[in-house]
C-alpha positions as a Python dict, from the first residue, in 0.01 Angstrom:
ca = {
    (1, 'M'): (0, 0, 0),
    (2, 'T'): (48, 187, 329),
    (3, 'E'): (243, -6, 592),
    (4, 'P'): (23, -104, 892),
    (5, 'I'): (86, 71, 1223),
    (6, 'A'): (209, -153, 1503),
    (7, 'V'): (63, -87, 1849),
    (8, 'T'): (341, -42, 2105),
    (9, 'L'): (343, -136, 2473),
    (10, 'E'): (306, 233, 2561),
    (11, 'E'): (-16, 249, 2354),
    (12, 'N'): (-165, -77, 2481),
    (13, 'G'): (-530, -61, 2593),
    (14, 'Q'): (-645, 249, 2403),
    (15, 'K'): (-978, 252, 2228),
    (16, 'L'): (-922, 233, 1853),
    (17, 'L'): (-1077, 576, 1797),
    (18, 'S'): (-845, 735, 2054),
    (19, 'F'): (-544, 555, 1905),
    (20, 'L'): (-626, 696, 1560),
    (21, 'S'): (-704, 1045, 1696),
    (22, 'R'): (-355, 1064, 1844),
    (23, 'R'): (-204, 968, 1507),
    (24, 'F'): (-412, 1166, 1257),
    (25, 'D'): (-527, 1525, 1227),
    (26, 'T'): (-881, 1452, 1117),
    (27, 'T'): (-1227, 1462, 1274),
    (28, 'P'): (-1388, 1176, 1469),
    (29, 'A'): (-1659, 1164, 1202),
    (30, 'V'): (-1400, 1088, 932),
    (31, 'L'): (-1234, 824, 1150),
    (32, 'H'): (-1573, 663, 1216),
    (33, 'R'): (-1633, 649, 841),
    (34, 'W'): (-1294, 486, 775),
    (35, 'I'): (-1374, 221, 1037),
    (36, 'R'): (-1734, 166, 928),
    (37, 'T'): (-1636, 116, 563),
    (38, 'G'): (-1362, -132, 650),
    (39, 'Q'): (-1071, 96, 554),
    (40, 'I'): (-933, 54, 908),
    (41, 'R'): (-859, -305, 1008),
    (42, 'I'): (-697, -469, 1309),
    (43, 'N'): (-478, -766, 1218),
    (44, 'G'): (-662, -789, 885),
    (45, 'R'): (-1013, -802, 1029),
    (46, 'R'): (-1289, -546, 1043),
    (47, 'C'): (-1323, -365, 1373),
    (48, 'K'): (-1529, -122, 1578),
    (49, 'P'): (-1440, 231, 1699),
    (50, 'F'): (-1440, 156, 2071),
    (51, 'E'): (-1268, -180, 2088),
    (52, 'R'): (-932, -164, 2261),
    (53, 'V'): (-607, -219, 2076),
    (54, 'Q'): (-338, -444, 2220),
    (55, 'A'): (40, -427, 2201),
    (56, 'G'): (153, -599, 1883),
    (57, 'D'): (-172, -538, 1690),
    (58, 'L'): (-124, -421, 1331),
    (59, 'I'): (-360, -138, 1237),
    (60, 'R'): (-418, -98, 864),
    (61, 'V'): (-514, 251, 752),
    (62, 'P'): (-615, 379, 405),
    (63, 'P'): (-326, 498, 181),
    (64, 'F'): (-447, 860, 178),
    (65, 'A'): (-440, 874, 562),
    (66, 'A'): (-69, 963, 543),
    (67, 'E'): (-172, 1312, 433),
    (68, 'D'): (-346, 1359, 770),
    (69, 'R'): (-56, 1249, 990),
    (70, 'K'): (-22, 1475, 1292),
    (71, 'Q'): (258, 1728, 1265),
    (72, 'T'): (497, 1821, 1543),
    (73, 'P'): (374, 2145, 1706),
    (74, 'V'): (589, 2453, 1665),
    (75, 'L'): (653, 2607, 2004),
    (76, 'A'): (624, 2979, 2062),
    (77, 'A'): (966, 3146, 2088),
    (78, 'S'): (882, 3277, 2435),
    (79, 'F'): (808, 2935, 2582),
    (80, 'V'): (1006, 2850, 2896),
    (81, 'M'): (1098, 2483, 2924),
    (82, 'P'): (957, 2341, 3252),
    (83, 'A'): (1191, 2160, 3487),
    (84, 'V'): (1157, 1781, 3516),
    (85, 'L'): (1163, 1698, 3887),
    (86, 'Y'): (1116, 1321, 3858),
    (87, 'E'): (1088, 1066, 3579),
    (88, 'D'): (1052, 690, 3537),
    (89, 'D'): (915, 456, 3268),
    (90, 'E'): (552, 552, 3329),
    (91, 'M'): (546, 912, 3446),
    (92, 'M'): (725, 1239, 3490),
    (93, 'L'): (667, 1531, 3724),
    (94, 'L'): (712, 1880, 3587),
    (95, 'F'): (743, 2207, 3776),
    (96, 'K'): (486, 2422, 3596),
    (97, 'P'): (572, 2793, 3602),
    (98, 'V'): (317, 3068, 3659),
    (99, 'G'): (161, 3200, 3338),
    (100, 'I'): (200, 2883, 3130),
    (101, 'P'): (-122, 2694, 3045),
    (102, 'V'): (-128, 2315, 3052),
    (103, 'H'): (-326, 2282, 2728),
    (104, 'P'): (-337, 2493, 2409),
    (105, 'G'): (-600, 2759, 2354),
    (106, 'S'): (-673, 3047, 2118),
    (107, 'G'): (-424, 2914, 1863),
    (108, 'T'): (-116, 2936, 2086),
    (109, 'Q'): (143, 2662, 2134),
    (110, 'A'): (297, 2820, 2444),
    (111, 'D'): (164, 2541, 2663),
    (112, 'I'): (282, 2225, 2838),
    (113, 'A'): (96, 1976, 2617),
    (114, 'S'): (244, 2126, 2298),
    (115, 'F'): (589, 2131, 2456),
    (116, 'L'): (562, 1759, 2531),
    (117, 'A'): (434, 1681, 2181),
    (118, 'S'): (729, 1871, 2034),
    (119, 'Q'): (999, 1731, 2261),
    (120, 'Y'): (876, 1371, 2235),
    (121, 'S'): (747, 1372, 1877),
    (122, 'D'): (916, 1037, 1803),
    (123, 'A'): (788, 860, 2115),
    (124, 'P'): (537, 578, 2058),
    (125, 'F'): (307, 754, 2306),
    (126, 'R'): (360, 1125, 2347),
    (127, 'P'): (365, 1212, 2719),
    (128, 'T'): (31, 1362, 2823),
    (129, 'P'): (-68, 1572, 3128),
    (130, 'A'): (-283, 1360, 3359),
    (131, 'H'): (-461, 1658, 3520),
    (132, 'R'): (-491, 2035, 3493),
    (133, 'L'): (-345, 2333, 3671),
    (134, 'D'): (-473, 2685, 3608),
    (135, 'R'): (-251, 2907, 3394),
    (136, 'D'): (-158, 3121, 3696),
    (137, 'T'): (-102, 2830, 3935),
    (138, 'S'): (252, 2697, 3972),
    (139, 'G'): (377, 2364, 4097),
    (140, 'L'): (372, 1989, 4041),
    (141, 'L'): (217, 1861, 3718),
    (142, 'L'): (182, 1485, 3669),
    (143, 'V'): (248, 1363, 3313),
    (144, 'A'): (179, 1009, 3189),
    (145, 'K'): (430, 847, 2950),
    (146, 'T'): (212, 549, 2854),
    (147, 'Y'): (-157, 515, 2781),
    (148, 'G'): (-193, 262, 3064),
    (149, 'A'): (-49, 512, 3311),
    (150, 'L'): (-270, 791, 3177),
    (151, 'R'): (-581, 579, 3217),
    (152, 'R'): (-482, 471, 3569),
    (153, 'F'): (-401, 825, 3685),
    (154, 'S'): (-721, 962, 3529),
    (155, 'D'): (-927, 701, 3712),
    (156, 'L'): (-756, 780, 4043),
    (157, 'F'): (-817, 1153, 4001),
    (158, 'A'): (-1182, 1091, 3906),
    (159, 'L'): (-1241, 866, 4208),
    (160, 'H'): (-1039, 1088, 4446),
    (161, 'Q'): (-865, 775, 4567),
    (162, 'G'): (-498, 685, 4557),
    (163, 'I'): (-384, 1037, 4472),
    (164, 'V'): (-366, 1327, 4720),
    (165, 'K'): (-290, 1686, 4618),
    (166, 'I'): (-179, 1957, 4858),
    (167, 'Y'): (-155, 2326, 4772),
    (168, 'L'): (-4, 2629, 4941),
    (169, 'A'): (-181, 2963, 4913),
    (170, 'W'): (-166, 3312, 5053),
    (171, 'I'): (-513, 3446, 5132),
    (172, 'A'): (-625, 3801, 5209),
    (173, 'G'): (-713, 3847, 5576),
    (174, 'V'): (-626, 3676, 5903),
    (175, 'W'): (-761, 3320, 5919),
    (176, 'P'): (-935, 3291, 6259),
    (177, 'Y'): (-900, 2917, 6324),
    (178, 'D'): (-607, 2725, 6470),
    (179, 'S'): (-729, 2374, 6394),
    (180, 'V'): (-759, 2191, 6062),
    (181, 'R'): (-1101, 2258, 5906),
    (182, 'T'): (-1294, 2082, 5631),
    (183, 'M'): (-1505, 2307, 5409),
    (184, 'T'): (-1779, 2204, 5166),
    (185, 'H'): (-1954, 2423, 4908),
    (186, 'Y'): (-2162, 2364, 4597),
    (187, 'L'): (-2006, 2508, 4283),
    (188, 'E'): (-2145, 2572, 3937),
    (189, 'K'): (-2029, 2753, 3624),
    (190, 'K'): (-2213, 3069, 3518),
    (191, 'E'): (-2166, 3336, 3253),
    (192, 'D'): (-2163, 3702, 3350),
    (193, 'A'): (-2328, 3981, 3152),
    (194, 'Y'): (-2025, 3990, 2919),
    (195, 'G'): (-2034, 3616, 2843),
    (196, 'R'): (-1731, 3541, 3059),
    (197, 'E'): (-1740, 3213, 3248),
    (198, 'R'): (-1684, 3204, 3620),
    (199, 'V'): (-1751, 2954, 3897),
    (200, 'I'): (-1988, 3053, 4177),
    (201, 'S'): (-2073, 2904, 4515),
    (202, 'G'): (-2440, 2857, 4593),
    (203, 'S'): (-2711, 2604, 4665),
    (204, 'G'): (-2680, 2428, 4329),
    (205, 'G'): (-2398, 2269, 4135),
    (206, 'K'): (-2151, 2000, 4234),
    (207, 'Q'): (-2020, 1936, 4582),
    (208, 'A'): (-1666, 2059, 4644),
    (209, 'S'): (-1469, 1982, 4959),
    (210, 'L'): (-1123, 2068, 5086),
    (211, 'R'): (-926, 2066, 5409),
    (212, 'V'): (-746, 2382, 5523),
    (213, 'Q'): (-488, 2469, 5786),
    (214, 'C'): (-329, 2805, 5861),
    (215, 'L'): (52, 2787, 5877),
    (216, 'L'): (112, 3152, 5971),
    (217, 'H'): (-37, 3494, 5926),
    (218, 'T'): (68, 3857, 5913),
    (219, 'R'): (-154, 4158, 5989),
    (220, 'T'): (-314, 4139, 5644),
    (221, 'M'): (-281, 3785, 5504),
    (222, 'S'): (-243, 3418, 5593),
    (223, 'L'): (-44, 3127, 5451),
    (224, 'M'): (-267, 2822, 5406),
    (225, 'R'): (-204, 2451, 5352),
    (226, 'I'): (-495, 2316, 5146),
    (227, 'T'): (-573, 1950, 5071),
    (228, 'L'): (-817, 1885, 4788),
    (229, 'L'): (-1086, 1627, 4866),
    (230, 'T'): (-1262, 1679, 4532),
    (231, 'G'): (-1146, 1820, 4200),
    (232, 'R'): (-1352, 2110, 4065),
    (233, 'T'): (-1265, 2400, 3836),
    (234, 'H'): (-1117, 2691, 4036),
    (235, 'Q'): (-1221, 2505, 4351),
    (236, 'I'): (-968, 2651, 4596),
    (237, 'R'): (-1011, 3003, 4462),
    (238, 'V'): (-1391, 2996, 4479),
    (239, 'Q'): (-1422, 2821, 4815),
    (240, 'M'): (-1177, 3052, 4991),
    (241, 'S'): (-1349, 3355, 4838),
    (242, 'A'): (-1688, 3223, 4951),
    (243, 'E'): (-1552, 3215, 5308),
    (244, 'G'): (-1445, 3578, 5281),
    (245, 'F'): (-1074, 3504, 5230),
    (246, 'P'): (-993, 3533, 4857),
    (247, 'L'): (-645, 3441, 4738),
    (248, 'M'): (-382, 3709, 4705),
    (249, 'G'): (-357, 3808, 4339),
    (250, 'D'): (-693, 3649, 4248),
    (251, 'V'): (-876, 3954, 4115),
    (252, 'K'): (-1131, 3734, 3934),
    (253, 'Y'): (-1269, 3610, 4265),
    (254, 'G'): (-1228, 3922, 4477),
    (255, 'G'): (-865, 3903, 4584),
    (256, 'P'): (-629, 4202, 4590),
    (257, 'K'): (-402, 4253, 4291),
    (258, 'V'): (-33, 4181, 4352),
    (259, 'A'): (259, 4253, 4122),
    (260, 'D'): (360, 3895, 4043),
    (261, 'G'): (21, 3727, 4021),
    (262, 'L'): (-184, 3458, 4195),
    (263, 'K'): (-38, 3305, 4510),
    (264, 'L'): (-146, 2943, 4460),
    (265, 'H'): (103, 2657, 4431),
    (266, 'A'): (63, 2280, 4384),
    (267, 'F'): (311, 2182, 4655),
    (268, 'A'): (275, 1807, 4715),
    (269, 'L'): (147, 1501, 4535),
    (270, 'K'): (101, 1155, 4685),
    (271, 'I'): (54, 865, 4445),
    (272, 'G'): (0, 540, 4630),
    (273, 'D'): (278, 525, 4889),
    (274, 'K'): (511, 765, 4705),
    (275, 'Q'): (536, 1133, 4790),
    (276, 'Y'): (665, 1424, 4582),
    (277, 'T'): (710, 1788, 4684),
    (278, 'A'): (822, 2119, 4535),
    (279, 'L'): (820, 2449, 4721),
    (280, 'P'): (710, 2767, 4542),
    (281, 'G'): (958, 3032, 4438),
    (282, 'W'): (774, 3311, 4620),
    (283, 'S'): (982, 3602, 4743),
    (284, 'G'): (948, 3924, 4936),
    (285, 'D'): (639, 3942, 5158),
    (286, 'F'): (524, 3605, 5020),
    (287, 'A'): (843, 3410, 5094),
    (288, 'I'): (783, 3106, 5316),
    (289, 'P'): (998, 3115, 5634),
    (290, 'A'): (1268, 2848, 5641),
    (291, 'S'): (1129, 2683, 5956),
    (292, 'I'): (787, 2631, 5796),
    (293, 'A'): (941, 2519, 5466),
    (294, 'D'): (1153, 2258, 5647),
    (295, 'S'): (850, 2132, 5837),
    (296, 'L'): (645, 2101, 5517),
    (297, 'L'): (917, 1904, 5340),
    (298, 'K'): (975, 1669, 5632),
    (299, 'K'): (605, 1586, 5672),
    (300, 'P'): (404, 1699, 5370),
    (301, 'F'): (109, 1464, 5435),
}
């Protein structure tokens, strides 16, 4: 008989279906069938898919379930290990490089989530990214080390309360305003004639708001400090483009091509009363002057 699985403190509070999905490489339909037919039991009793498991619960699974145990992902040889900037019992902050996706896609394991699953394969709860950054965006990525932390962070991001995110970006053109401005657009996803998805600004879709401030400008571009007030796909890129100031390197939304890619960086994260910062590694024409960098670090929010 297969030994029951003990729920750890790190896994406490998960729905049973989610708990099983993290353990076994099988479909939700199969897991539902195991539960419905009584092959999955909690502390010896029958259970339901969406009841929450508690630390110390013993989850009985069918003997053949061992064949479907999740395997440790094999990382691509080219994967660059992200730097850990901060870590405690509940969370870690990674510095995500440009060009590395947060989640897997198209069969590749050159992504942050697969890296975490590989590096922490023996952890009772494999650390999980609590939000997304675009592949070509660098900067702070919040990772939850327990299910309770993941659920709390996800709720805070969804409510846009308790967590504040600030980005730095170079935009094409000279920003004409000196004061801090709040911008609101309505964004929706559309497919172009080739079936490629992009986000557009128009009269429909979901409301997206952000706060912008120009830190300096040259004859052809401006360095912006951008605070997200909502969280939408490609929000900063689309909203700045809609105002006539696309991001440098953002060819998808009308920006000029630059040699080393998109100039968008997740610079600061405030969680409750704690603040975390990480400056971008931009160089050449995009390097941030020391005086501005010092000012940003001293008072990021």
